[in-house]
Amino acid sequence: MANSGKSKGSFYMAMHEADGFFEIAALCDEHYLQNDVASNLLFPFVINLSFACEAYIKAIMIHYSPTNEFEHGHNLKDLFAMLPQHCCQEIEANYRNEVIGANQYIDLHSLLDAYGNSFVEWRYGFVTSGNDLEIHSTNMSAFARCLRQHCNQINDKLLSRISDGIMSAFKG
């Protein structure tokens, strides 16, 4: 990984930021991809979707780190491989269930091999004139939704623990 190292972070902030990038990507998708209109929104779609995936993965890292740390880097394949195994298995199962009937199904490992570095490659697309850039938007969007779902499950558990703690304080 080119940008190795660790930093500390907040699960809630990482998830909140990821949600924002995900929602912007969805707006770009709705306008550009759903309407099949030639526009300049394909690059923002890919960049925001890829960065949303990265931030969701880093939120999960922060949650499972005893010191709230996450790994640096942008390659989704590398970052995903650093998650606890049970998280990877759950996310992969959800991804498979979501895209199994898709027209062009790509298993998660192949998807991350092919498009895991999209954030880096697409954000400077003008360097290559956008010529050799590819993305499988349906499957990348499914992966982002699965990561978001996983973060939401973590968040729900955390909120439940807080609520339980508050309720027990009033009972005691």
mmCIF file of C-alpha atoms in Angstrom:
data_model
loop_
_atom_site.group_PDB
_atom_site.id
_atom_site.type_symbol
_atom_site.label_atom_id
_atom_site.label_comp_id
_atom_site.label_asym_id
_atom_site.label_seq_id
_atom_site.Cartn_x
_atom_site.Cartn_y
_atom_site.Cartn_z
ATOM 1 C CA MET A 1 0.000 0.000 0.000
ATOM 2 C CA ALA A 2 1.559 3.260 -1.119
ATOM 3 C CA ASN A 3 0.133 5.462 1.603
ATOM 4 C CA SER A 4 0.746 3.231 4.619
ATOM 5 C CA GLY A 5 0.239 4.337 8.163
ATOM 6 C CA LYS A 6 -2.540 4.752 10.662
ATOM 7 C CA SER A 7 -4.572 7.589 12.056
ATOM 8 C CA LYS A 8 -7.223 7.838 14.727
ATOM 9 C CA GLY A 9 -10.780 8.648 13.817
ATOM 10 C CA SER A 10 -14.403 8.674 14.825
ATOM 11 C CA PHE A 11 -16.752 5.906 13.686
ATOM 12 C CA TYR A 12 -19.684 8.328 13.606
ATOM 13 C CA MET A 13 -17.837 10.987 11.604
ATOM 14 C CA ALA A 14 -16.462 8.458 9.112
ATOM 15 C CA MET A 15 -19.926 6.969 8.647
ATOM 16 C CA HIS A 16 -21.517 10.425 8.356
ATOM 17 C CA GLU A 17 -18.978 11.482 5.720
ATOM 18 C CA ALA A 18 -19.418 8.203 3.845
ATOM 19 C CA ASP A 19 -23.189 8.729 3.805
ATOM 20 C CA GLY A 20 -22.681 12.168 2.264
ATOM 21 C CA PHE A 21 -20.415 10.887 -0.500
ATOM 22 C CA PHE A 22 -22.816 7.974 -1.081
ATOM 23 C CA GLU A 23 -25.797 10.330 -1.411
ATOM 24 C CA ILE A 24 -23.950 12.592 -3.861
ATOM 25 C CA ALA A 25 -23.012 9.530 -5.921
ATOM 26 C CA ALA A 26 -26.677 8.467 -5.897
ATOM 27 C CA LEU A 27 -27.720 11.903 -7.184
ATOM 28 C CA CYS A 28 -25.129 11.670 -9.958
ATOM 29 C CA ASP A 29 -26.322 8.143 -10.727
ATOM 30 C CA GLU A 30 -29.928 9.268 -10.880
ATOM 31 C CA HIS A 31 -29.138 12.126 -13.237
ATOM 32 C CA TYR A 32 -26.407 10.576 -15.375
ATOM 33 C CA LEU A 33 -26.752 6.831 -15.398
ATOM 34 C CA GLN A 34 -30.500 6.418 -14.952
ATOM 35 C CA ASN A 35 -31.320 8.901 -17.687
ATOM 36 C CA ASP A 36 -28.506 7.682 -19.928
ATOM 37 C CA VAL A 37 -27.619 11.298 -20.574
ATOM 38 C CA ALA A 38 -24.141 12.243 -21.698
ATOM 39 C CA SER A 39 -22.928 14.619 -19.036
ATOM 40 C CA ASN A 40 -19.945 15.400 -16.901
ATOM 41 C CA LEU A 41 -21.366 13.547 -13.871
ATOM 42 C CA LEU A 42 -19.791 10.146 -14.521
ATOM 43 C CA PHE A 43 -16.491 11.192 -12.950
ATOM 44 C CA PRO A 44 -18.102 12.671 -9.803
ATOM 45 C CA PHE A 45 -20.280 9.547 -9.559
ATOM 46 C CA VAL A 46 -17.309 7.165 -9.580
ATOM 47 C CA ILE A 47 -15.146 9.337 -7.327
ATOM 48 C CA ASN A 48 -17.885 9.895 -4.738
ATOM 49 C CA LEU A 49 -19.001 6.260 -4.792
ATOM 50 C CA SER A 50 -15.423 5.015 -4.415
ATOM 51 C CA PHE A 51 -14.701 7.459 -1.615
ATOM 52 C CA ALA A 52 -17.947 6.484 0.137
ATOM 53 C CA CYS A 53 -16.793 2.846 0.063
ATOM 54 C CA GLU A 54 -13.406 3.876 1.445
ATOM 55 C CA ALA A 55 -14.952 5.900 4.277
ATOM 56 C CA TYR A 56 -17.386 3.095 5.178
ATOM 57 C CA ILE A 57 -14.501 0.616 5.336
ATOM 58 C CA LYS A 58 -12.491 3.014 7.486
ATOM 59 C CA ALA A 59 -15.503 3.516 9.779
ATOM 60 C CA ILE A 60 -15.641 -0.256 10.282
ATOM 61 C CA MET A 61 -11.886 -0.307 10.959
ATOM 62 C CA ILE A 62 -12.284 2.430 13.565
ATOM 63 C CA HIS A 63 -15.133 0.584 15.253
ATOM 64 C CA TYR A 64 -13.155 -2.641 15.638
ATOM 65 C CA SER A 65 -9.895 -0.942 16.617
ATOM 66 C CA PRO A 66 -9.336 -0.711 20.377
ATOM 67 C CA THR A 67 -7.572 2.614 19.711
ATOM 68 C CA ASN A 68 -10.035 3.949 17.065
ATOM 69 C CA GLU A 69 -7.446 3.675 14.299
ATOM 70 C CA PHE A 70 -7.819 3.162 10.579
ATOM 71 C CA GLU A 71 -5.313 2.411 7.843
ATOM 72 C CA HIS A 72 -4.310 5.030 5.276
ATOM 73 C CA GLY A 73 -4.751 4.407 1.581
ATOM 74 C CA HIS A 74 -7.421 4.450 -1.077
ATOM 75 C CA ASN A 75 -7.283 0.937 -2.566
ATOM 76 C CA LEU A 76 -10.557 -0.723 -1.607
ATOM 77 C CA LYS A 77 -9.178 -4.227 -2.088
ATOM 78 C CA ASP A 78 -6.318 -3.580 0.337
ATOM 79 C CA LEU A 79 -8.525 -1.807 2.871
ATOM 80 C CA PHE A 80 -11.294 -4.418 2.717
ATOM 81 C CA ALA A 81 -8.734 -7.179 3.335
ATOM 82 C CA MET A 82 -7.775 -5.441 6.611
ATOM 83 C CA LEU A 83 -11.275 -5.713 8.083
ATOM 84 C CA PRO A 84 -12.044 -8.456 10.601
ATOM 85 C CA GLN A 85 -12.828 -11.683 8.785
ATOM 86 C CA HIS A 86 -16.393 -11.903 10.106
ATOM 87 C CA CYS A 87 -17.114 -8.440 8.656
ATOM 88 C CA CYS A 88 -15.734 -9.396 5.248
ATOM 89 C CA GLN A 89 -17.791 -12.584 5.227
ATOM 90 C CA GLU A 90 -21.002 -10.774 6.168
ATOM 91 C CA ILE A 91 -20.488 -7.966 3.668
ATOM 92 C CA GLU A 92 -19.557 -10.422 0.926
ATOM 93 C CA ALA A 93 -22.657 -12.555 1.631
ATOM 94 C CA ASN A 94 -24.887 -9.473 1.511
ATOM 95 C CA TYR A 95 -23.209 -8.328 -1.700
ATOM 96 C CA ARG A 96 -23.680 -11.744 -3.299
ATOM 97 C CA ASN A 97 -27.362 -11.791 -2.296
ATOM 98 C CA GLU A 98 -27.882 -8.329 -3.718
ATOM 99 C CA VAL A 99 -26.221 -8.848 -7.103
ATOM 100 C CA ILE A 100 -26.629 -12.572 -7.773
ATOM 101 C CA GLY A 101 -29.399 -11.946 -10.298
ATOM 102 C CA ALA A 102 -27.688 -8.945 -11.890
ATOM 103 C CA ASN A 103 -27.077 -8.889 -15.604
ATOM 104 C CA GLN A 104 -23.319 -8.808 -15.284
ATOM 105 C CA TYR A 105 -22.584 -10.413 -11.925
ATOM 106 C CA ILE A 106 -19.013 -9.927 -10.731
ATOM 107 C CA ASP A 107 -17.893 -11.623 -7.516
ATOM 108 C CA LEU A 108 -16.631 -9.210 -4.887
ATOM 109 C CA HIS A 109 -12.963 -10.194 -5.103
ATOM 110 C CA SER A 110 -12.934 -9.713 -8.885
ATOM 111 C CA LEU A 111 -14.764 -6.413 -8.496
ATOM 112 C CA LEU A 112 -12.198 -5.109 -6.022
ATOM 113 C CA ASP A 113 -9.331 -6.411 -8.181
ATOM 114 C CA ALA A 114 -10.669 -4.520 -11.186
ATOM 115 C CA TYR A 115 -12.073 -1.360 -9.602
ATOM 116 C CA GLY A 116 -10.581 -1.137 -6.113
ATOM 117 C CA ASN A 117 -8.357 1.773 -7.076
ATOM 118 C CA SER A 118 -11.065 3.767 -8.873
ATOM 119 C CA PHE A 119 -10.844 6.752 -6.541
ATOM 120 C CA VAL A 120 -7.200 7.332 -7.460
ATOM 121 C CA GLU A 121 -7.624 6.487 -11.136
ATOM 122 C CA TRP A 122 -10.776 8.510 -11.789
ATOM 123 C CA ARG A 123 -10.071 11.669 -9.806
ATOM 124 C CA TYR A 124 -7.329 12.580 -12.274
ATOM 125 C CA GLY A 125 -9.027 11.187 -15.355
ATOM 126 C CA PHE A 126 -8.001 14.234 -17.341
ATOM 127 C CA VAL A 127 -4.419 12.970 -17.242
ATOM 128 C CA THR A 128 -5.394 10.017 -19.431
ATOM 129 C CA SER A 129 -8.262 11.882 -21.124
ATOM 130 C CA GLY A 130 -10.511 9.298 -19.468
ATOM 131 C CA ASN A 131 -9.486 6.759 -22.090
ATOM 132 C CA ASP A 132 -8.711 3.518 -20.241
ATOM 133 C CA LEU A 133 -11.089 4.075 -17.338
ATOM 134 C CA GLU A 134 -13.785 1.545 -16.607
ATOM 135 C CA ILE A 135 -16.267 0.979 -13.809
ATOM 136 C CA HIS A 136 -19.024 -1.514 -13.162
ATOM 137 C CA SER A 137 -21.471 0.887 -11.599
ATOM 138 C CA THR A 138 -24.163 -1.650 -10.694
ATOM 139 C CA ASN A 139 -21.863 -3.882 -8.684
ATOM 140 C CA MET A 140 -19.845 -1.016 -7.155
ATOM 141 C CA SER A 141 -23.107 0.582 -6.032
ATOM 142 C CA ALA A 142 -24.187 -2.741 -4.520
ATOM 143 C CA PHE A 143 -20.882 -2.983 -2.647
ATOM 144 C CA ALA A 144 -21.347 0.552 -1.300
ATOM 145 C CA ARG A 145 -24.883 -0.284 -0.140
ATOM 146 C CA CYS A 146 -23.610 -3.403 1.646
ATOM 147 C CA LEU A 147 -20.892 -1.413 3.403
ATOM 148 C CA ARG A 148 -23.478 1.204 4.372
ATOM 149 C CA GLN A 149 -25.787 -1.500 5.690
ATOM 150 C CA HIS A 150 -22.967 -2.964 7.776
ATOM 151 C CA CYS A 151 -22.145 0.458 9.252
ATOM 152 C CA ASN A 152 -25.827 1.040 10.007
ATOM 153 C CA GLN A 153 -25.963 -2.282 11.865
ATOM 154 C CA ILE A 154 -22.939 -1.281 13.938
ATOM 155 C CA ASN A 155 -24.512 2.107 14.622
ATOM 156 C CA ASP A 156 -27.810 0.506 15.674
ATOM 157 C CA LYS A 157 -25.975 -1.769 18.138
ATOM 158 C CA LEU A 158 -24.050 1.169 19.577
ATOM 159 C CA LEU A 159 -27.228 3.226 19.986
ATOM 160 C CA SER A 160 -28.962 0.270 21.612
ATOM 161 C CA ARG A 161 -26.130 -0.068 24.145
ATOM 162 C CA ILE A 162 -26.331 3.645 24.925
ATOM 163 C CA SER A 163 -30.092 3.437 25.328
ATOM 164 C CA ASP A 164 -29.794 0.372 27.561
ATOM 165 C CA GLY A 165 -27.201 2.184 29.693
ATOM 166 C CA ILE A 166 -29.437 5.209 30.101
ATOM 167 C CA MET A 167 -32.424 3.057 31.012
ATOM 168 C CA SER A 168 -30.436 1.062 33.577
ATOM 169 C CA ALA A 169 -29.193 4.313 35.146
ATOM 170 C CA PHE A 170 -32.783 5.394 35.731
ATOM 171 C CA LYS A 171 -33.731 2.002 37.198
ATOM 172 C CA GLY A 172 -30.798 1.869 39.591
#
